[in-house]
mmCIF file of C-alpha atoms in Angstrom:
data_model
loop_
_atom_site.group_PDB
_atom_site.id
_atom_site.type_symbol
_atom_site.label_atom_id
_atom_site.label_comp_id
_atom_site.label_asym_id
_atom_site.label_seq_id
_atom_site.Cartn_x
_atom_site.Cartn_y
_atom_site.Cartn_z
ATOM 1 C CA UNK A 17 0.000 0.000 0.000
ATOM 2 C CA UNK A 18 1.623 3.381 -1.221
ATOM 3 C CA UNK A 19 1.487 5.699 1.732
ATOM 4 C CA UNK A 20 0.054 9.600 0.979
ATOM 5 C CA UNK A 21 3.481 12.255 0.004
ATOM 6 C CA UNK A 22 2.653 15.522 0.939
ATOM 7 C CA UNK A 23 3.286 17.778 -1.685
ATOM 8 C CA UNK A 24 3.703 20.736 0.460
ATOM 9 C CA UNK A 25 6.669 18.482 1.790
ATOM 10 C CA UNK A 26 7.523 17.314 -1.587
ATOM 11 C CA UNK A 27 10.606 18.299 -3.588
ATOM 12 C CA UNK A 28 10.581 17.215 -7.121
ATOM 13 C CA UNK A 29 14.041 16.554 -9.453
ATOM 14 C CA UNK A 30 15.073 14.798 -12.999
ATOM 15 C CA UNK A 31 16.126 11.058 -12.715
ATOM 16 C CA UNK A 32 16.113 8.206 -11.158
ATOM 17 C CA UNK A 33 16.172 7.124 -7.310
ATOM 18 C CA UNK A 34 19.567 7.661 -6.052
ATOM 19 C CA UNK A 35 20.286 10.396 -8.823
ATOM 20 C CA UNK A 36 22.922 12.844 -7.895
ATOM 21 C CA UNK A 37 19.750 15.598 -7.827
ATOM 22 C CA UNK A 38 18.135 12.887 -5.617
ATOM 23 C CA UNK A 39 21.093 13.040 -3.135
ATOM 24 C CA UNK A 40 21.496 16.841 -3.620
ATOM 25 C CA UNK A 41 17.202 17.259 -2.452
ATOM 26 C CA UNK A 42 18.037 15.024 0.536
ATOM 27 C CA UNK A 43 21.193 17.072 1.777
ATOM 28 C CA UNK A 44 19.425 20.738 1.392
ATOM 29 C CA UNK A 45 15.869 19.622 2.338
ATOM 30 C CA UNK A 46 16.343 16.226 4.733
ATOM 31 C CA UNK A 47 12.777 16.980 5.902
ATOM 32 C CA UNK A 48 11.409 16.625 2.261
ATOM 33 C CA UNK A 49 10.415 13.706 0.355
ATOM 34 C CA UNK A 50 11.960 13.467 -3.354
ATOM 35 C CA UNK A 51 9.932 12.720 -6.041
ATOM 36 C CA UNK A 52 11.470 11.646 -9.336
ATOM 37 C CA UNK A 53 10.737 12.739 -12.679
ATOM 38 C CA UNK A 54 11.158 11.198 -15.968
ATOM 39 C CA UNK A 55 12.511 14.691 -17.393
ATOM 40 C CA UNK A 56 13.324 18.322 -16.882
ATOM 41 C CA UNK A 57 9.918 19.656 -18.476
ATOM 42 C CA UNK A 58 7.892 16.734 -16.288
ATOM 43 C CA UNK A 59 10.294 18.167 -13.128
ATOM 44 C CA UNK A 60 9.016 21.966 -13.924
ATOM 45 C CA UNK A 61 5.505 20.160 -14.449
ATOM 46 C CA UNK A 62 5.231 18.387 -11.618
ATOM 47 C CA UNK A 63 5.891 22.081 -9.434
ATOM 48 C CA UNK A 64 3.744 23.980 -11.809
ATOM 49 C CA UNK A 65 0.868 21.686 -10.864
ATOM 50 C CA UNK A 66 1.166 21.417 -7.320
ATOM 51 C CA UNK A 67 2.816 18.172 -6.893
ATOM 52 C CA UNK A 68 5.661 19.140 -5.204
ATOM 53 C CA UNK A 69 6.488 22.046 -3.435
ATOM 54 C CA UNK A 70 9.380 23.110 -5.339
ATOM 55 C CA UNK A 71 11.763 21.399 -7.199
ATOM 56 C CA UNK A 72 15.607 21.348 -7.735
ATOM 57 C CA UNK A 73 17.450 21.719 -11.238
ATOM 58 C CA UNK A 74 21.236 21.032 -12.281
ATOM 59 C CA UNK A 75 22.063 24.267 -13.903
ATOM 60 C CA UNK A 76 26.181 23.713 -14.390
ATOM 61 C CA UNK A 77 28.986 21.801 -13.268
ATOM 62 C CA UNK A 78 32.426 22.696 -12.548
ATOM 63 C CA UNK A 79 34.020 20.442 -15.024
ATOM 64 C CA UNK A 80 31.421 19.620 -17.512
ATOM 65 C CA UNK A 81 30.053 23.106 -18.077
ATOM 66 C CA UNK A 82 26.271 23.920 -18.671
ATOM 67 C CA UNK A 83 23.708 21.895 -18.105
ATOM 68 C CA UNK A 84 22.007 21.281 -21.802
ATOM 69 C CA UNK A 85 18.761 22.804 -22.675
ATOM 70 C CA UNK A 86 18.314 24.322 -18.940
ATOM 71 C CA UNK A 87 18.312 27.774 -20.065
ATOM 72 C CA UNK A 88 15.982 26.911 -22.698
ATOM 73 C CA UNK A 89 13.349 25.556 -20.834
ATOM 74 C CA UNK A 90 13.808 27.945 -17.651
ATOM 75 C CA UNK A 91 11.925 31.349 -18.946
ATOM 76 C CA UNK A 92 9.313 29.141 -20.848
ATOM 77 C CA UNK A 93 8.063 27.435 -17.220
ATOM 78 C CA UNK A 94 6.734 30.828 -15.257
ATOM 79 C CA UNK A 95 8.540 28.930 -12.070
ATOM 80 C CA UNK A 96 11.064 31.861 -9.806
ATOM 81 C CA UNK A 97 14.113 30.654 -8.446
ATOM 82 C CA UNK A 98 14.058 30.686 -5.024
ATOM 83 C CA UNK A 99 17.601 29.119 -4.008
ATOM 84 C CA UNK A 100 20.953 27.392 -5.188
ATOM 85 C CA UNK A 101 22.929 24.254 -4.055
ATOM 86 C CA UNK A 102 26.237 23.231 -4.640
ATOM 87 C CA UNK A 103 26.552 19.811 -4.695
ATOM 88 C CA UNK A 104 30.118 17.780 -4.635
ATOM 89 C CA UNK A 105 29.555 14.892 -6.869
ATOM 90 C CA UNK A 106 31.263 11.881 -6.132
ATOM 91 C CA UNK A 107 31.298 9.320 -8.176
ATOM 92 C CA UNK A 108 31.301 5.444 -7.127
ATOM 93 C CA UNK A 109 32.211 2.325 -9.295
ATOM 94 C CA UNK A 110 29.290 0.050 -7.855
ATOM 95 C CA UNK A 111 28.855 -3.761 -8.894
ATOM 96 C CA UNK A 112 27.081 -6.393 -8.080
ATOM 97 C CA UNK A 113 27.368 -7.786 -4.619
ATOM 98 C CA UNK A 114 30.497 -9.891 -4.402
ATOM 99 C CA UNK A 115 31.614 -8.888 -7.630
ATOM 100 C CA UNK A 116 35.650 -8.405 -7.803
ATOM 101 C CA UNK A 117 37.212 -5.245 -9.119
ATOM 102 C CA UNK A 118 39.637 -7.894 -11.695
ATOM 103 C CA UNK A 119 36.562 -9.297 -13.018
ATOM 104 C CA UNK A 120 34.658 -6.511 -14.473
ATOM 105 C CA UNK A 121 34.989 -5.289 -18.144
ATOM 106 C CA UNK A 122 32.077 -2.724 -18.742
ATOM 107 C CA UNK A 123 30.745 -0.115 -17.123
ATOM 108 C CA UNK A 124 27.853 1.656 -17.507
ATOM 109 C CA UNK A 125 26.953 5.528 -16.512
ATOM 110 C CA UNK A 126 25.458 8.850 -17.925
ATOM 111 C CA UNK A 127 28.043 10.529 -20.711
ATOM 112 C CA UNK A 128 29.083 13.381 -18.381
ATOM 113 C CA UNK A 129 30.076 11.115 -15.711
ATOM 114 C CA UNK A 130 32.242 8.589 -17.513
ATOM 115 C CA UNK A 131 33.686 11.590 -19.391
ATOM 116 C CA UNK A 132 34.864 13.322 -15.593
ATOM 117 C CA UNK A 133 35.814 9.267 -14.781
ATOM 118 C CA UNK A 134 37.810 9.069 -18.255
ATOM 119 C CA UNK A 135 41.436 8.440 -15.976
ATOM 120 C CA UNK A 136 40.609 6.635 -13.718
ATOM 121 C CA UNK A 137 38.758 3.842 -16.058
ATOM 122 C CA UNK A 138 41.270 3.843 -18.658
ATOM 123 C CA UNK A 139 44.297 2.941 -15.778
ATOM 124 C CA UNK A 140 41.764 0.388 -14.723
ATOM 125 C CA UNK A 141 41.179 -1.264 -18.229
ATOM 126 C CA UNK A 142 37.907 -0.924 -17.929
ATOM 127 C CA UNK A 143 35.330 -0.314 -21.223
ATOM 128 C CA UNK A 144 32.738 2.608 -20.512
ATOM 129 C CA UNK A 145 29.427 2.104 -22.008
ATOM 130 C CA UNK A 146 27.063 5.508 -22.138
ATOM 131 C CA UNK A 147 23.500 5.174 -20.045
ATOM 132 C CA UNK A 148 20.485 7.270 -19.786
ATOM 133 C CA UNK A 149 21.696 8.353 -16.659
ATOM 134 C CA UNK A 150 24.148 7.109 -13.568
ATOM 135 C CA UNK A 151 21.311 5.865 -11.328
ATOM 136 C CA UNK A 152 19.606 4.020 -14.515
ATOM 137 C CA UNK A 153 22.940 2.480 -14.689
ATOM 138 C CA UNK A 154 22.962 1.280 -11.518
ATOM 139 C CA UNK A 155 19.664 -0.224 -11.647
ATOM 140 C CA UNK A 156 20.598 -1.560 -15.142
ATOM 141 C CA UNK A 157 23.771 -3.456 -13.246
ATOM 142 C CA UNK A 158 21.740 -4.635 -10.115
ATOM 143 C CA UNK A 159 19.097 -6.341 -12.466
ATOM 144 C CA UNK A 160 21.217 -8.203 -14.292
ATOM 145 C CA UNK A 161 24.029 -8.990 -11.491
ATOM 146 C CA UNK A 162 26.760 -9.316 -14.221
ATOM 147 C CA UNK A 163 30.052 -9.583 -12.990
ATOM 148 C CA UNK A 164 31.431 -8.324 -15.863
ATOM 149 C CA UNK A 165 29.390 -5.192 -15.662
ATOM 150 C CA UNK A 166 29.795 -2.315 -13.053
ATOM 151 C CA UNK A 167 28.163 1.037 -13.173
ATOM 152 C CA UNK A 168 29.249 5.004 -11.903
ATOM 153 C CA UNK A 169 26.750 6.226 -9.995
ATOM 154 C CA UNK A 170 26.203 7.685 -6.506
ATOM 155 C CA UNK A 171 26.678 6.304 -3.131
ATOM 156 C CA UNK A 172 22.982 6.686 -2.660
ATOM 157 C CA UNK A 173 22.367 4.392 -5.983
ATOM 158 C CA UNK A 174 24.091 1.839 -4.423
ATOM 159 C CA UNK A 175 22.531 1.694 -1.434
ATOM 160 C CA UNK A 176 19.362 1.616 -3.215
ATOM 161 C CA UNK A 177 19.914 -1.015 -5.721
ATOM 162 C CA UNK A 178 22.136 -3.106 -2.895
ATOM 163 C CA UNK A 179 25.508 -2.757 -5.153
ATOM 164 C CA UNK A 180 28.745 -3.488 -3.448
ATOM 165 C CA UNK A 181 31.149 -0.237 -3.787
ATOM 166 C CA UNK A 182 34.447 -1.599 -5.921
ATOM 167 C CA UNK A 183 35.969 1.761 -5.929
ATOM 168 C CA UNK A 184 35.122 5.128 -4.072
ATOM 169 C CA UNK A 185 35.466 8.705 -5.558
ATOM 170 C CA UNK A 186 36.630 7.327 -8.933
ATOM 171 C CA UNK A 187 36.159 11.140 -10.494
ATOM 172 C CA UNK A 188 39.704 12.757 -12.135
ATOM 173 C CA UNK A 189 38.877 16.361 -10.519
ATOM 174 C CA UNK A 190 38.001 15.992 -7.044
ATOM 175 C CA UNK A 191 36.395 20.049 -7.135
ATOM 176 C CA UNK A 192 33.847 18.372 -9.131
ATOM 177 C CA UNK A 193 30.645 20.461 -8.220
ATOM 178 C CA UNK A 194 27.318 20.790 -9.237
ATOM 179 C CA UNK A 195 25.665 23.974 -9.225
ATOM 180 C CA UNK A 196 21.657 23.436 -8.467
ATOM 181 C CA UNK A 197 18.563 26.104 -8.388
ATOM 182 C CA UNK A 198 15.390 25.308 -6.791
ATOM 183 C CA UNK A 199 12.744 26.742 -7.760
ATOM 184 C CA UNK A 200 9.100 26.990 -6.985
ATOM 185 C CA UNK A 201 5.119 28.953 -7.799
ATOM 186 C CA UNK A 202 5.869 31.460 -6.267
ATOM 187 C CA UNK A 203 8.773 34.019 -5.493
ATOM 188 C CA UNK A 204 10.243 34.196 -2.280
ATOM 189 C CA UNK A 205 12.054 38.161 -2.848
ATOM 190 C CA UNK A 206 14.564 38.167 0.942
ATOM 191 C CA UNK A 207 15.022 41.572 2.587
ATOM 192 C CA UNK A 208 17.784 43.371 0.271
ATOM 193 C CA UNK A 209 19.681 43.740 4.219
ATOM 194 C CA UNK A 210 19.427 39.912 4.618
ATOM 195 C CA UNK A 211 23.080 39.244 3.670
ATOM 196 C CA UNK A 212 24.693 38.253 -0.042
ATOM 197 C CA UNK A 213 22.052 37.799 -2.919
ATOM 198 C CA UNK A 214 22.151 36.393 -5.961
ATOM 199 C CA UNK A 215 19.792 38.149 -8.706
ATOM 200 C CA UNK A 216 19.121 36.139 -12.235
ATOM 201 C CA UNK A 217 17.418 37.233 -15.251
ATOM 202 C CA UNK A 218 17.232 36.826 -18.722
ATOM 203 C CA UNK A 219 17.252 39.545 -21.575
ATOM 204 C CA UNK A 220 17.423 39.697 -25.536
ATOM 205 C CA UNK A 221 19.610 42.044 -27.551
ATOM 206 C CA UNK A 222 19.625 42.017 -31.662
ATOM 207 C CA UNK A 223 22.431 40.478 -33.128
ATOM 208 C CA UNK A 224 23.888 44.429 -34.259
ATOM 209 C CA UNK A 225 27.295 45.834 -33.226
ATOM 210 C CA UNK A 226 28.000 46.537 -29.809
ATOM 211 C CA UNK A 227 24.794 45.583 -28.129
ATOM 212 C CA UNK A 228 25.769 43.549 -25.775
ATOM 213 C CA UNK A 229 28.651 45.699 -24.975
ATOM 214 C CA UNK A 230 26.140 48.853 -24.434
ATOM 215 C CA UNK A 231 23.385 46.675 -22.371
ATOM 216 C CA UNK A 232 26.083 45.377 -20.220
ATOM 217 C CA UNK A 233 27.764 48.643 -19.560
ATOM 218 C CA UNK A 234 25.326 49.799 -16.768
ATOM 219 C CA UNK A 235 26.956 46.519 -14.710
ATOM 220 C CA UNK A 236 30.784 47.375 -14.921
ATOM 221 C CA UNK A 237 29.948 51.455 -14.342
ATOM 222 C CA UNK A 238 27.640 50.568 -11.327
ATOM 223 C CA UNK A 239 30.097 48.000 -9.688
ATOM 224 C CA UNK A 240 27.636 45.035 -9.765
ATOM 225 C CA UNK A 241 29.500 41.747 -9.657
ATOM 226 C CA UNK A 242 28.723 39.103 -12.686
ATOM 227 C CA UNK A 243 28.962 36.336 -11.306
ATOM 228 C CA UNK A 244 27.319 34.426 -14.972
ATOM 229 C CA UNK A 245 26.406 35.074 -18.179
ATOM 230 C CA UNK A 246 25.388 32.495 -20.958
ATOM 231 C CA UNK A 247 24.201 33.030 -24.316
ATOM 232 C CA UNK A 248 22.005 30.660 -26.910
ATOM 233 C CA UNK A 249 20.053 31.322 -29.695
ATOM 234 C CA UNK A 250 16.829 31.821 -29.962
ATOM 235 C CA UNK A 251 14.567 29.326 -31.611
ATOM 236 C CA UNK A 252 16.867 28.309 -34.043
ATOM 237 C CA UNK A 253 17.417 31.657 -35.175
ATOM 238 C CA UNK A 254 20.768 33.560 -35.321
ATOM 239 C CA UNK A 255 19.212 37.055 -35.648
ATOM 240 C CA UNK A 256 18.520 37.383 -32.138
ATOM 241 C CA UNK A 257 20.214 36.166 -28.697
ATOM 242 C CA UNK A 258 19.153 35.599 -25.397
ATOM 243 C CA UNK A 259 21.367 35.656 -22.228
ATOM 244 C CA UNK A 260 21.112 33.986 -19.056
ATOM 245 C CA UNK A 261 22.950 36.081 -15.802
ATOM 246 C CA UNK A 262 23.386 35.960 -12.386
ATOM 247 C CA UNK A 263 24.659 39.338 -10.720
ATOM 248 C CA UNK A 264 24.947 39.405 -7.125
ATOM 249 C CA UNK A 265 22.501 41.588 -5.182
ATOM 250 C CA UNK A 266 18.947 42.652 -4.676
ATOM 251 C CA UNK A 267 16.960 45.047 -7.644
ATOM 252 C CA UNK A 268 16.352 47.292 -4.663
ATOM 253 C CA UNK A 269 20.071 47.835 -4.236
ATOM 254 C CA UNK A 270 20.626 51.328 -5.871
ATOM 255 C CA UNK A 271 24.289 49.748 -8.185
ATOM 256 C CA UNK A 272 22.129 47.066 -9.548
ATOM 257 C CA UNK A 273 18.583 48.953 -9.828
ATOM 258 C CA UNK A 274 20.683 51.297 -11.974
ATOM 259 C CA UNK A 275 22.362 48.591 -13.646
ATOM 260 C CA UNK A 276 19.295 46.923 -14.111
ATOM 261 C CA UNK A 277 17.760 50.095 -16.226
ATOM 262 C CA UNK A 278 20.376 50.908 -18.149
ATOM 263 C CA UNK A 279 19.997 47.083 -19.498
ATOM 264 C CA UNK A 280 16.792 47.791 -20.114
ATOM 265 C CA UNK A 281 17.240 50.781 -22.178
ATOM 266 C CA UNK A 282 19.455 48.870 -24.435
ATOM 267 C CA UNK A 283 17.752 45.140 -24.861
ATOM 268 C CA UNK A 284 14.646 43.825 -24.897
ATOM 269 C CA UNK A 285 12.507 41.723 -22.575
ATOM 270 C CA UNK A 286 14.191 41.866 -19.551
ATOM 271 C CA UNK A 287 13.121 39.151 -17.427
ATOM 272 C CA UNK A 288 14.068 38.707 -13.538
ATOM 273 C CA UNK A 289 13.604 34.777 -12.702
ATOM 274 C CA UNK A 290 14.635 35.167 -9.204
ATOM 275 C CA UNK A 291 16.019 37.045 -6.063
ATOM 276 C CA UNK A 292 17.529 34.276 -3.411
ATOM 277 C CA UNK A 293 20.312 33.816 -0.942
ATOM 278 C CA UNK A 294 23.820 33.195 -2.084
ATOM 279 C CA UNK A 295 25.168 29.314 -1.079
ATOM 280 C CA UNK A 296 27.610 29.370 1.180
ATOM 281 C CA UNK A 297 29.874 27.727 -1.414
ATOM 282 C CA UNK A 298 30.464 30.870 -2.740
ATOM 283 C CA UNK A 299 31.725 32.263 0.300
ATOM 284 C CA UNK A 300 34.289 29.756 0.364
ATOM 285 C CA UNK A 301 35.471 29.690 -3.394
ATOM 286 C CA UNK A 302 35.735 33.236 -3.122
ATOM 287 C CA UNK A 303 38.795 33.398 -0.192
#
């Protein structure tokens, strides 16, 4: 019998159980259940219709860059960023139970993560075979209880799908971070005295000389920090550009209010997705 999940307690993420964005919900919200979604857009859907309180969202990674189609699918959900999470990912080789290390051939994992592994499984000999994603691949392993096979995944994934770890922290970088938003219905704007904020927003600018250069101007002359700024096209089309950014501070604050109008003077649909607390990651990386 499947017990009733508050969704006012209710966090919702993309994967499988024992995903790293499973193990990143359960270390910011412990108190929260996790509720995992097939995709991003069924992640944003799942918040949008009152499923789960809020839900939490790779956005980059320290050694694999951007997050694909993230800042696509962000401005299209109507969903306000109401917090970040750095997560340190650490990545486990997990078999089988009683599976030995000199037996295994294959293993199985999400692109990004046997790609940030790439090292440590060639001085092992071992063949890397591209998943879905890392706690798939552990489930994938666990079902078919091949010693040949072995999967990269979390610690979390393994205690899930009761796989033996062969290898800890396998990963070549060992600052290997994930940078995660959570977002939810409804903002949640702090006090602009309530310590460091983070302030992102997208805008537009036509693709014409020195637009970007005159809509970011009002940022360097003001002395607001960029902490972020990404560009894509916009459906498929190279005449115009949008740009993700995260500056840190509050609209209210008189450098970035300023900042924030001069943008506006020179682009087009300026867009604030959210006003939150900076992590205290960024505290440390800074010293």
């Amino acid at each position: 019998m499947t017990r009733d999940v508050d969704p006012a307690r209710t966090i919702a993420f993309q994967g499988e159980p024992g995903a790293y964005s499973d193990l990143a919900c359960r270390a910011a919200y412990p108190d929260m259940t996790t509720l995992p979604c097939a995709s991003f857009e069924q992640a944003f859907a799942a918040v949008e219709e009152g499923r789960a309180a809020i839900g939490m969202i790779p956005i980059e990674n320290s050694v694999a860059g951007r997050v694909a189609d993230i800042h696509q699918l962000l401005p299209e959900t109507g969903l306000h960023i109401v917090g970040e999470h750095f997560q340190r990912v650490q990545h486990q080789l997990l078999a089988p139970r009683g599976t030995a290390l000199s037996s295994v051939k294959r293993v199985y994992s999400h692109v990004q993560a046997l790609s940030q592994c790439r090292r440590s499984l060639r001085a092992l000999g071992l063949q890397p075979v591209t998943y879905p994603d890392t706690a798939g691949a552990a489930a994938y392993v666990a079902r078919r209880g091949d010693p040949e096979e072995a999967a990269i995944a979390s610690s979390l994934a393994g205690e899930i799908y009761d796989l033996d770890v062969l290898k800890p922290d396998i990963e070549d970088e060992k600052h290997n971070t994930t940078r995660m938003i959570v977002l939810s219905r409804e903002p949640r704007v702090p006090d602009p005295k309530s310590g460091r904020l983070i302030t992102t927003f997208v805008f537009r600018v036509r693709n014409v000389p020195a637009a970007l250069y005159k809509a970011m101007g009002g940022f360097a002359t003001n002395g607001v920090n960029m902490t972020k700024l990404e560009s894509y096209m916009v459906g498929g089309e190279f005449s115009a550009t949008q740009f993700y950014a995260d500056v840190e501070g509050h609209p209210d604050h008189p450098n970035v209010r300023l900042a924030l109008e001069e943008l506006d003077f020179f682009s087009r649909e300026v867009r604030i997705l959210g006003v939150y607390p900076a992590h205290p990651f960024r505290q440390r990386e800074s010293h």
